[in-house]
mmCIF file of C-alpha atoms in Angstrom:
data_model
loop_
_atom_site.group_PDB
_atom_site.id
_atom_site.type_symbol
_atom_site.label_atom_id
_atom_site.label_comp_id
_atom_site.label_asym_id
_atom_site.label_seq_id
_atom_site.Cartn_x
_atom_site.Cartn_y
_atom_site.Cartn_z
ATOM 1 C CA UNK A 1 0.000 0.000 0.000
ATOM 2 C CA UNK A 2 1.349 3.426 -0.894
ATOM 3 C CA UNK A 3 1.846 6.306 1.530
ATOM 4 C CA UNK A 4 -1.493 7.865 0.591
ATOM 5 C CA UNK A 5 -3.403 4.653 1.279
ATOM 6 C CA UNK A 6 -3.824 3.520 -2.331
ATOM 7 C CA UNK A 7 -3.353 -0.100 -3.350
ATOM 8 C CA UNK A 8 -0.431 -0.638 -5.719
ATOM 9 C CA UNK A 9 -1.516 -2.818 -8.651
ATOM 10 C CA UNK A 10 0.808 -3.936 -11.471
ATOM 11 C CA UNK A 11 2.776 -0.720 -11.510
ATOM 12 C CA UNK A 12 -0.274 1.516 -11.102
ATOM 13 C CA UNK A 13 -2.364 2.453 -8.080
ATOM 14 C CA UNK A 14 -5.929 1.547 -7.167
ATOM 15 C CA UNK A 15 -7.518 4.640 -5.673
ATOM 16 C CA UNK A 16 -10.114 4.367 -2.961
ATOM 17 C CA UNK A 17 -12.432 6.504 -5.101
ATOM 18 C CA UNK A 18 -12.645 6.840 -8.881
ATOM 19 C CA UNK A 19 -15.033 7.498 -11.771
ATOM 20 C CA UNK A 20 -15.306 4.702 -14.356
ATOM 21 C CA UNK A 21 -17.306 4.056 -17.518
ATOM 22 C CA UNK A 22 -18.425 0.403 -17.509
ATOM 23 C CA UNK A 23 -21.494 -0.214 -15.348
ATOM 24 C CA UNK A 24 -22.875 -3.126 -17.340
ATOM 25 C CA UNK A 25 -22.690 -5.705 -14.525
ATOM 26 C CA UNK A 26 -24.174 -3.436 -11.864
ATOM 27 C CA UNK A 27 -27.143 -4.966 -10.037
ATOM 28 C CA UNK A 28 -29.379 -1.962 -10.819
ATOM 29 C CA UNK A 29 -28.164 -1.327 -14.368
ATOM 30 C CA UNK A 30 -31.371 -2.579 -16.018
ATOM 31 C CA UNK A 31 -33.803 -1.803 -13.222
ATOM 32 C CA UNK A 32 -33.335 1.953 -12.942
ATOM 33 C CA UNK A 33 -32.467 3.269 -16.384
ATOM 34 C CA UNK A 34 -32.703 7.089 -16.314
ATOM 35 C CA UNK A 35 -34.298 9.023 -19.167
ATOM 36 C CA UNK A 36 -31.851 10.668 -21.544
ATOM 37 C CA UNK A 37 -33.305 14.144 -21.579
ATOM 38 C CA UNK A 38 -32.694 17.417 -19.781
ATOM 39 C CA UNK A 39 -35.761 16.887 -17.614
ATOM 40 C CA UNK A 40 -34.254 13.823 -15.976
ATOM 41 C CA UNK A 41 -32.887 14.551 -12.505
ATOM 42 C CA UNK A 42 -29.834 12.382 -13.136
ATOM 43 C CA UNK A 43 -28.981 14.202 -16.373
ATOM 44 C CA UNK A 44 -29.867 17.756 -15.456
ATOM 45 C CA UNK A 45 -26.876 19.136 -13.549
ATOM 46 C CA UNK A 46 -29.080 21.830 -11.989
ATOM 47 C CA UNK A 47 -31.466 19.349 -10.372
ATOM 48 C CA UNK A 48 -31.403 18.913 -6.606
ATOM 49 C CA UNK A 49 -30.762 15.181 -6.978
ATOM 50 C CA UNK A 50 -27.814 15.634 -9.333
ATOM 51 C CA UNK A 51 -26.189 18.230 -7.067
ATOM 52 C CA UNK A 52 -26.649 16.057 -3.981
ATOM 53 C CA UNK A 53 -25.072 13.019 -5.644
ATOM 54 C CA UNK A 54 -22.061 15.059 -6.762
ATOM 55 C CA UNK A 55 -21.755 16.258 -3.184
ATOM 56 C CA UNK A 56 -21.778 12.614 -2.051
ATOM 57 C CA UNK A 57 -18.940 11.905 -4.474
ATOM 58 C CA UNK A 58 -16.833 14.635 -2.903
ATOM 59 C CA UNK A 59 -17.511 13.368 0.615
ATOM 60 C CA UNK A 60 -16.484 9.846 -0.369
ATOM 61 C CA UNK A 61 -13.378 10.974 -2.226
ATOM 62 C CA UNK A 62 -12.075 12.845 0.816
ATOM 63 C CA UNK A 63 -13.204 10.628 3.687
ATOM 64 C CA UNK A 64 -13.160 6.950 2.725
ATOM 65 C CA UNK A 65 -11.195 4.784 5.189
ATOM 66 C CA UNK A 66 -8.446 2.487 3.911
ATOM 67 C CA UNK A 67 -10.731 -0.547 4.014
ATOM 68 C CA UNK A 68 -13.462 0.777 1.681
ATOM 69 C CA UNK A 69 -13.143 1.366 -2.077
ATOM 70 C CA UNK A 70 -15.778 3.019 -4.275
ATOM 71 C CA UNK A 71 -16.405 3.334 -7.999
ATOM 72 C CA UNK A 72 -19.002 5.665 -9.537
ATOM 73 C CA UNK A 73 -20.029 5.903 -13.181
ATOM 74 C CA UNK A 74 -19.642 8.832 -15.547
ATOM 75 C CA UNK A 75 -22.675 7.859 -17.631
ATOM 76 C CA UNK A 76 -24.857 6.611 -14.771
ATOM 77 C CA UNK A 77 -24.573 9.047 -11.907
ATOM 78 C CA UNK A 78 -27.388 7.199 -10.167
ATOM 79 C CA UNK A 79 -25.221 4.081 -9.631
ATOM 80 C CA UNK A 80 -22.340 3.336 -7.276
ATOM 81 C CA UNK A 81 -20.331 0.259 -6.292
ATOM 82 C CA UNK A 82 -18.387 -0.232 -3.067
ATOM 83 C CA UNK A 83 -16.226 -2.996 -1.637
ATOM 84 C CA UNK A 84 -15.557 -3.386 2.073
ATOM 85 C CA UNK A 85 -12.514 -5.314 3.295
ATOM 86 C CA UNK A 86 -13.403 -7.563 6.237
ATOM 87 C CA UNK A 87 -11.880 -6.279 9.473
ATOM 88 C CA UNK A 88 -9.449 -8.225 11.651
ATOM 89 C CA UNK A 89 -10.985 -9.647 14.797
ATOM 90 C CA UNK A 90 -14.112 -10.707 12.898
ATOM 91 C CA UNK A 91 -14.993 -13.894 10.965
ATOM 92 C CA UNK A 92 -15.009 -11.677 7.862
ATOM 93 C CA UNK A 93 -11.313 -10.797 8.112
ATOM 94 C CA UNK A 94 -9.428 -10.454 4.813
ATOM 95 C CA UNK A 95 -12.611 -11.088 2.810
ATOM 96 C CA UNK A 96 -14.074 -8.739 0.191
ATOM 97 C CA UNK A 97 -17.739 -7.759 0.310
ATOM 98 C CA UNK A 98 -19.268 -5.897 -2.628
ATOM 99 C CA UNK A 99 -22.340 -3.668 -2.506
ATOM 100 C CA UNK A 100 -24.179 -2.037 -5.424
ATOM 101 C CA UNK A 101 -26.058 1.187 -4.678
ATOM 102 C CA UNK A 102 -28.702 3.069 -6.660
ATOM 103 C CA UNK A 103 -29.963 6.564 -5.887
ATOM 104 C CA UNK A 104 -33.738 7.128 -6.176
ATOM 105 C CA UNK A 105 -34.990 10.047 -8.338
ATOM 106 C CA UNK A 106 -36.027 12.002 -5.233
ATOM 107 C CA UNK A 107 -32.718 11.539 -3.431
ATOM 108 C CA UNK A 108 -32.001 12.452 -0.636
ATOM 109 C CA UNK A 109 -35.661 12.309 0.408
ATOM 110 C CA UNK A 110 -35.254 8.530 0.382
ATOM 111 C CA UNK A 111 -32.114 6.490 1.100
ATOM 112 C CA UNK A 112 -30.253 4.701 -1.701
ATOM 113 C CA UNK A 113 -31.130 1.144 -2.620
ATOM 114 C CA UNK A 114 -28.380 -1.271 -1.623
ATOM 115 C CA UNK A 115 -27.754 -4.751 -3.014
ATOM 116 C CA UNK A 116 -25.181 -7.131 -1.537
ATOM 117 C CA UNK A 117 -23.415 -9.391 -4.059
ATOM 118 C CA UNK A 118 -24.023 -12.574 -2.075
ATOM 119 C CA UNK A 119 -23.445 -15.307 -4.685
ATOM 120 C CA UNK A 120 -26.481 -17.012 -3.187
ATOM 121 C CA UNK A 121 -25.081 -17.242 0.346
ATOM 122 C CA UNK A 122 -26.251 -15.662 3.586
ATOM 123 C CA UNK A 123 -23.266 -14.938 5.828
ATOM 124 C CA UNK A 124 -24.955 -12.412 8.109
ATOM 125 C CA UNK A 125 -28.443 -11.941 9.607
ATOM 126 C CA UNK A 126 -28.593 -8.517 7.914
ATOM 127 C CA UNK A 127 -27.387 -9.711 4.499
ATOM 128 C CA UNK A 128 -29.797 -12.004 2.686
ATOM 129 C CA UNK A 129 -28.945 -14.542 -0.002
ATOM 130 C CA UNK A 130 -31.056 -12.543 -2.482
ATOM 131 C CA UNK A 131 -28.899 -9.457 -1.865
ATOM 132 C CA UNK A 132 -31.246 -7.607 0.462
ATOM 133 C CA UNK A 133 -29.500 -5.464 3.081
ATOM 134 C CA UNK A 134 -31.389 -4.872 6.319
ATOM 135 C CA UNK A 135 -30.219 -1.715 8.061
ATOM 136 C CA UNK A 136 -32.071 0.950 9.999
ATOM 137 C CA UNK A 137 -30.238 3.697 8.142
ATOM 138 C CA UNK A 138 -31.664 2.334 4.866
ATOM 139 C CA UNK A 139 -35.186 2.114 6.334
ATOM 140 C CA UNK A 140 -35.101 -1.629 5.657
ATOM 141 C CA UNK A 141 -34.884 -2.595 9.327
ATOM 142 C CA UNK A 142 -36.789 -1.561 12.414
ATOM 143 C CA UNK A 143 -34.953 0.901 14.596
ATOM 144 C CA UNK A 144 -35.136 4.087 16.574
ATOM 145 C CA UNK A 145 -36.016 7.307 14.803
ATOM 146 C CA UNK A 146 -32.482 8.561 15.366
ATOM 147 C CA UNK A 147 -31.160 5.506 13.504
ATOM 148 C CA UNK A 148 -33.342 6.038 10.435
ATOM 149 C CA UNK A 149 -32.402 7.846 7.237
ATOM 150 C CA UNK A 150 -32.382 11.618 7.700
ATOM 151 C CA UNK A 151 -32.548 13.488 4.334
ATOM 152 C CA UNK A 152 -30.789 16.529 5.769
ATOM 153 C CA UNK A 153 -27.932 14.673 7.467
ATOM 154 C CA UNK A 154 -27.474 11.087 6.270
ATOM 155 C CA UNK A 155 -24.875 10.219 3.622
ATOM 156 C CA UNK A 156 -23.651 7.247 1.598
ATOM 157 C CA UNK A 157 -20.444 7.286 3.622
ATOM 158 C CA UNK A 158 -22.508 6.725 6.777
ATOM 159 C CA UNK A 159 -24.238 3.787 5.090
ATOM 160 C CA UNK A 160 -20.939 2.124 4.178
ATOM 161 C CA UNK A 161 -19.420 2.718 7.608
ATOM 162 C CA UNK A 162 -22.562 1.335 9.277
ATOM 163 C CA UNK A 163 -22.376 -1.855 7.212
ATOM 164 C CA UNK A 164 -18.721 -2.232 8.084
ATOM 165 C CA UNK A 165 -19.101 -1.617 11.829
ATOM 166 C CA UNK A 166 -22.627 -2.787 12.669
ATOM 167 C CA UNK A 167 -23.153 -5.621 10.186
ATOM 168 C CA UNK A 168 -19.729 -7.146 9.460
ATOM 169 C CA UNK A 169 -18.830 -7.253 13.138
ATOM 170 C CA UNK A 170 -17.084 -9.551 15.604
ATOM 171 C CA UNK A 171 -20.199 -11.493 16.640
ATOM 172 C CA UNK A 172 -22.821 -11.240 13.876
ATOM 173 C CA UNK A 173 -24.933 -13.962 15.487
ATOM 174 C CA UNK A 174 -26.295 -11.353 17.886
ATOM 175 C CA UNK A 175 -27.461 -9.151 14.996
ATOM 176 C CA UNK A 176 -30.521 -11.379 14.837
ATOM 177 C CA UNK A 177 -33.237 -10.261 17.294
ATOM 178 C CA UNK A 178 -33.916 -12.885 19.932
ATOM 179 C CA UNK A 179 -30.497 -14.505 19.783
ATOM 180 C CA UNK A 180 -29.817 -14.244 23.489
ATOM 181 C CA UNK A 181 -27.625 -11.802 25.293
ATOM 182 C CA UNK A 182 -23.916 -11.102 25.060
ATOM 183 C CA UNK A 183 -21.856 -12.810 27.735
ATOM 184 C CA UNK A 184 -24.074 -15.773 28.525
ATOM 185 C CA UNK A 185 -22.133 -18.971 27.861
ATOM 186 C CA UNK A 186 -24.868 -20.823 25.960
ATOM 187 C CA UNK A 187 -25.311 -17.955 23.532
ATOM 188 C CA UNK A 188 -21.572 -17.412 23.211
ATOM 189 C CA UNK A 189 -21.184 -21.037 22.130
ATOM 190 C CA UNK A 190 -23.873 -20.560 19.505
ATOM 191 C CA UNK A 191 -22.156 -17.367 18.398
ATOM 192 C CA UNK A 192 -18.875 -19.223 18.010
ATOM 193 C CA UNK A 193 -20.586 -21.917 15.928
ATOM 194 C CA UNK A 194 -22.170 -19.204 13.776
ATOM 195 C CA UNK A 195 -18.752 -17.619 13.251
ATOM 196 C CA UNK A 196 -17.458 -20.954 11.971
ATOM 197 C CA UNK A 197 -20.216 -20.989 9.347
ATOM 198 C CA UNK A 198 -19.573 -17.346 8.478
ATOM 199 C CA UNK A 199 -15.871 -17.936 7.907
ATOM 200 C CA UNK A 200 -16.585 -20.861 5.578
ATOM 201 C CA UNK A 201 -19.057 -18.751 3.574
ATOM 202 C CA UNK A 202 -16.554 -15.900 3.456
ATOM 203 C CA UNK A 203 -13.958 -18.277 2.004
ATOM 204 C CA UNK A 204 -16.459 -19.492 -0.584
ATOM 205 C CA UNK A 205 -17.147 -15.860 -1.480
ATOM 206 C CA UNK A 206 -13.417 -15.409 -2.080
ATOM 207 C CA UNK A 207 -13.480 -18.259 -4.595
ATOM 208 C CA UNK A 208 -16.461 -16.763 -6.449
ATOM 209 C CA UNK A 209 -14.750 -13.369 -6.580
ATOM 210 C CA UNK A 210 -11.544 -14.843 -7.975
ATOM 211 C CA UNK A 211 -13.450 -16.722 -10.652
ATOM 212 C CA UNK A 212 -15.524 -13.742 -11.725
ATOM 213 C CA UNK A 213 -14.543 -10.450 -10.089
ATOM 214 C CA UNK A 214 -16.901 -7.445 -10.411
ATOM 215 C CA UNK A 215 -16.001 -5.120 -13.264
ATOM 216 C CA UNK A 216 -13.591 -2.303 -12.559
ATOM 217 C CA UNK A 217 -12.266 -4.305 -9.586
ATOM 218 C CA UNK A 218 -10.552 -7.177 -11.419
ATOM 219 C CA UNK A 219 -6.991 -6.137 -10.648
ATOM 220 C CA UNK A 220 -7.891 -5.086 -7.126
ATOM 221 C CA UNK A 221 -9.365 -8.520 -6.318
ATOM 222 C CA UNK A 222 -6.349 -10.330 -7.773
ATOM 223 C CA UNK A 223 -3.867 -8.146 -5.896
ATOM 224 C CA UNK A 224 -5.781 -8.385 -2.620
ATOM 225 C CA UNK A 225 -5.675 -12.179 -2.551
ATOM 226 C CA UNK A 226 -2.152 -12.286 -3.964
ATOM 227 C CA UNK A 227 -1.037 -10.273 -0.929
ATOM 228 C CA UNK A 228 -3.214 -11.991 1.702
ATOM 229 C CA UNK A 229 -3.617 -15.525 0.340
ATOM 230 C CA UNK A 230 -0.841 -16.936 2.512
ATOM 231 C CA UNK A 231 -2.335 -15.460 5.680
ATOM 232 C CA UNK A 232 -5.801 -16.760 4.812
ATOM 233 C CA UNK A 233 -4.646 -20.369 4.349
ATOM 234 C CA UNK A 234 -2.628 -20.147 7.563
ATOM 235 C CA UNK A 235 -5.754 -18.926 9.336
ATOM 236 C CA UNK A 236 -7.702 -21.884 7.952
ATOM 237 C CA UNK A 237 -5.201 -24.280 9.468
ATOM 238 C CA UNK A 238 -5.084 -22.435 12.802
ATOM 239 C CA UNK A 239 -8.875 -22.479 13.093
ATOM 240 C CA UNK A 240 -9.157 -26.124 12.050
ATOM 241 C CA UNK A 241 -6.692 -27.262 14.698
ATOM 242 C CA UNK A 242 -8.205 -25.078 17.427
ATOM 243 C CA UNK A 243 -5.027 -23.038 17.859
ATOM 244 C CA UNK A 244 -6.889 -19.757 17.452
ATOM 245 C CA UNK A 245 -10.547 -18.855 17.820
ATOM 246 C CA UNK A 246 -12.276 -18.225 14.484
ATOM 247 C CA UNK A 247 -11.894 -14.600 13.496
ATOM 248 C CA UNK A 248 -8.819 -13.821 15.580
ATOM 249 C CA UNK A 249 -5.944 -14.988 13.433
ATOM 250 C CA UNK A 250 -3.351 -12.217 13.251
ATOM 251 C CA UNK A 251 -0.054 -11.530 11.548
ATOM 252 C CA UNK A 252 2.602 -14.221 11.851
ATOM 253 C CA UNK A 253 0.055 -16.696 13.157
ATOM 254 C CA UNK A 254 -0.559 -14.958 16.464
ATOM 255 C CA UNK A 255 -3.947 -14.365 18.015
ATOM 256 C CA UNK A 256 -5.303 -11.111 19.307
ATOM 257 C CA UNK A 257 -5.213 -10.446 23.025
ATOM 258 C CA UNK A 258 -8.947 -11.046 23.372
ATOM 259 C CA UNK A 259 -8.643 -14.613 22.100
ATOM 260 C CA UNK A 260 -5.313 -15.733 23.540
ATOM 261 C CA UNK A 261 -5.537 -18.999 25.386
ATOM 262 C CA UNK A 262 -3.119 -21.659 26.652
ATOM 263 C CA UNK A 263 -5.657 -24.404 25.933
ATOM 264 C CA UNK A 264 -6.979 -25.710 22.657
ATOM 265 C CA UNK A 265 -10.263 -24.252 21.408
ATOM 266 C CA UNK A 266 -13.163 -26.596 20.715
ATOM 267 C CA UNK A 267 -13.912 -26.777 17.000
ATOM 268 C CA UNK A 268 -16.854 -28.659 15.517
ATOM 269 C CA UNK A 269 -16.234 -31.677 13.298
ATOM 270 C CA UNK A 270 -18.430 -30.054 10.665
ATOM 271 C CA UNK A 271 -16.170 -27.015 10.572
ATOM 272 C CA UNK A 272 -13.048 -29.160 10.349
ATOM 273 C CA UNK A 273 -14.529 -31.081 7.426
ATOM 274 C CA UNK A 274 -15.568 -27.867 5.658
ATOM 275 C CA UNK A 275 -12.114 -26.332 6.010
ATOM 276 C CA UNK A 276 -10.480 -29.546 4.814
ATOM 277 C CA UNK A 277 -12.682 -29.484 1.719
ATOM 278 C CA UNK A 278 -12.118 -25.788 0.959
ATOM 279 C CA UNK A 279 -8.407 -25.745 1.720
ATOM 280 C CA UNK A 280 -7.092 -27.133 -1.597
ATOM 281 C CA UNK A 281 -9.501 -24.931 -3.564
ATOM 282 C CA UNK A 282 -8.281 -21.817 -1.773
ATOM 283 C CA UNK A 283 -4.618 -22.720 -2.153
ATOM 284 C CA UNK A 284 -5.076 -23.374 -5.864
ATOM 285 C CA UNK A 285 -7.048 -20.160 -6.435
ATOM 286 C CA UNK A 286 -4.514 -18.048 -4.537
ATOM 287 C CA UNK A 287 -1.634 -19.725 -6.368
ATOM 288 C CA UNK A 288 -3.194 -18.777 -9.711
ATOM 289 C CA UNK A 289 -3.071 -15.067 -8.867
ATOM 290 C CA UNK A 290 0.512 -15.332 -7.660
ATOM 291 C CA UNK A 291 0.077 -15.645 -3.901
ATOM 292 C CA UNK A 292 3.142 -16.810 -1.973
ATOM 293 C CA UNK A 293 1.458 -19.859 -0.499
ATOM 294 C CA UNK A 294 4.867 -21.486 -0.202
ATOM 295 C CA UNK A 295 4.875 -24.889 1.469
ATOM 296 C CA UNK A 296 1.268 -25.516 0.520
ATOM 297 C CA UNK A 297 1.686 -29.284 0.282
ATOM 298 C CA UNK A 298 3.215 -29.370 3.748
ATOM 299 C CA UNK A 299 0.163 -27.513 5.060
ATOM 300 C CA UNK A 300 -2.023 -30.382 3.890
ATOM 301 C CA UNK A 301 -0.758 -32.570 6.730
ATOM 302 C CA UNK A 302 -3.542 -34.494 8.426
ATOM 303 C CA UNK A 303 -2.872 -35.312 12.061
ATOM 304 C CA UNK A 304 -4.444 -38.566 13.137
ATOM 305 C CA UNK A 305 -4.697 -39.111 16.882
ATOM 306 C CA UNK A 306 -5.244 -42.729 17.884
ATOM 307 C CA UNK A 307 -7.137 -43.216 21.169
ATOM 308 C CA UNK A 308 -5.268 -45.327 23.755
ATOM 309 C CA UNK A 309 -4.858 -48.219 23.980
ATOM 310 C CA UNK A 310 -4.747 -48.859 20.192
ATOM 311 C CA UNK A 311 -4.658 -52.313 18.709
ATOM 312 C CA UNK A 312 -2.427 -53.268 15.797
ATOM 313 C CA UNK A 313 -5.461 -53.355 13.530
ATOM 314 C CA UNK A 314 -6.483 -49.873 14.660
ATOM 315 C CA UNK A 315 -2.981 -48.520 14.001
ATOM 316 C CA UNK A 316 -3.060 -49.874 10.452
ATOM 317 C CA UNK A 317 -6.581 -48.504 9.866
ATOM 318 C CA UNK A 318 -5.621 -45.073 11.183
ATOM 319 C CA UNK A 319 -2.545 -44.979 8.971
ATOM 320 C CA UNK A 320 -4.449 -46.018 5.885
ATOM 321 C CA UNK A 321 -7.252 -43.535 6.593
ATOM 322 C CA UNK A 322 -4.713 -40.738 7.036
ATOM 323 C CA UNK A 323 -3.049 -41.572 3.731
ATOM 324 C CA UNK A 324 -6.433 -41.719 2.014
ATOM 325 C CA UNK A 325 -7.441 -38.289 3.301
ATOM 326 C CA UNK A 326 -4.101 -36.820 2.307
ATOM 327 C CA UNK A 327 -4.384 -38.209 -1.225
ATOM 328 C CA UNK A 328 -7.904 -36.879 -1.629
ATOM 329 C CA UNK A 329 -7.043 -33.383 -0.388
ATOM 330 C CA UNK A 330 -3.837 -33.204 -2.443
ATOM 331 C CA UNK A 331 -5.410 -34.607 -5.605
ATOM 332 C CA UNK A 332 -7.086 -31.389 -6.723
ATOM 333 C CA UNK A 333 -3.905 -29.363 -6.381
ATOM 334 C CA UNK A 334 -1.580 -31.874 -8.052
ATOM 335 C CA UNK A 335 -3.912 -32.038 -11.038
ATOM 336 C CA UNK A 336 -4.211 -28.268 -11.478
ATOM 337 C CA UNK A 337 -0.581 -27.371 -10.739
ATOM 338 C CA UNK A 338 0.861 -30.205 -12.788
ATOM 339 C CA UNK A 339 2.407 -32.258 -9.969
ATOM 340 C CA UNK A 340 2.608 -35.905 -11.078
ATOM 341 C CA UNK A 341 2.167 -38.910 -8.891
ATOM 342 C CA UNK A 342 5.164 -41.133 -9.453
ATOM 343 C CA UNK A 343 4.533 -43.715 -6.802
ATOM 344 C CA UNK A 344 2.338 -44.828 -3.962
ATOM 345 C CA UNK A 345 2.561 -44.936 -0.204
ATOM 346 C CA UNK A 346 2.337 -48.450 1.114
ATOM 347 C CA UNK A 347 2.077 -49.791 4.656
ATOM 348 C CA UNK A 348 3.108 -53.250 5.800
ATOM 349 C CA UNK A 349 0.969 -55.490 7.922
ATOM 350 C CA UNK A 350 2.134 -53.911 11.171
ATOM 351 C CA UNK A 351 1.417 -50.407 9.978
ATOM 352 C CA UNK A 352 4.841 -49.242 11.172
ATOM 353 C CA UNK A 353 6.807 -49.388 7.928
ATOM 354 C CA UNK A 354 5.868 -47.782 4.668
ATOM 355 C CA UNK A 355 7.807 -46.583 1.659
ATOM 356 C CA UNK A 356 7.488 -43.280 -0.168
ATOM 357 C CA UNK A 357 8.156 -43.080 -3.879
ATOM 358 C CA UNK A 358 7.865 -40.015 -6.038
ATOM 359 C CA UNK A 359 8.689 -36.412 -5.283
ATOM 360 C CA UNK A 360 5.163 -35.124 -4.745
ATOM 361 C CA UNK A 361 4.083 -37.666 -2.149
ATOM 362 C CA UNK A 362 7.480 -37.565 -0.489
ATOM 363 C CA UNK A 363 6.586 -34.016 0.511
ATOM 364 C CA UNK A 364 3.438 -35.180 2.256
ATOM 365 C CA UNK A 365 3.745 -36.315 5.870
ATOM 366 C CA UNK A 366 0.999 -38.111 7.721
ATOM 367 C CA UNK A 367 1.790 -38.326 11.416
ATOM 368 C CA UNK A 368 0.366 -41.066 13.607
ATOM 369 C CA UNK A 369 0.712 -40.408 17.307
ATOM 370 C CA UNK A 370 1.174 -43.719 19.072
ATOM 371 C CA UNK A 371 0.507 -44.326 22.728
ATOM 372 C CA UNK A 372 3.576 -43.840 24.841
ATOM 373 C CA UNK A 373 5.449 -41.630 22.342
#
């Protein structure tokens, strides 16, 4: 990132605010087509609506935080697109969340319409799978009068900051009315389980974005995950093993002070299975955009813990199951990245001796913890 907060992309910079020309994939492109005549409020520069929108542009250009990027359109002043970078300390960390906005003809009498690009997934009580955004400031959610849209004071910047702080927060489970109270252990456990689901959906969103990034943000998406891909896959492993609570993975693999613990964190089997399934897809996708995912094969280690006292048959079964899982997880990556299988891993009848042939599988280690060692 440059000194002025802009993202450096392939020799150029990606400004937090800019005017672009291609709005063809915008969610409201076909729904709210303005009339092309001087009487249209979006065309007539002297109209109250046009002047207010231009004022919004200036506010955004000068005041956007480093984690929000906006694009507006020279030929469709009524449209706007924003991306919010998920904040650390939340299950949305390092993710990208895109929102399409459309100004109504009587703006600012009414708030803008906002559509979340969900890819069919609901990763927050306020963000529906159909793209609906429920927020008091947008008059789409019940709230106090002071929280509602105020034509004389409310701005688009306030909308974006509210989504970032109030919606994409540390414990989104409690955004849903009736979901208990903060601090009570039973609800905190449910909140933690919800965060596991949120993180998985956030990772799936990353994959969708890398496959088909929104227009005018293609290079930004690629650069974002090229820079943060390694940290994301490390976080996946830390969460799967219970080293760090979901949402709290920090730089260099450390956890934030609010989640530090000397004991392992309980993680659901469902979450472990979901991470194991997504892991090779994420590594492959990040590798394609140039992420330094480094020892990615080594990170596919599967630790098998055998309950004491194990029998010889159980030791062999555990070893074979571990090898099978490792092969399955590694298969997708070896196929895409061109790694060839030149041999097989075999275990003898005791399960204690096995040979490794071939460079790709020689890199893969499956550890079996035996009783007494």
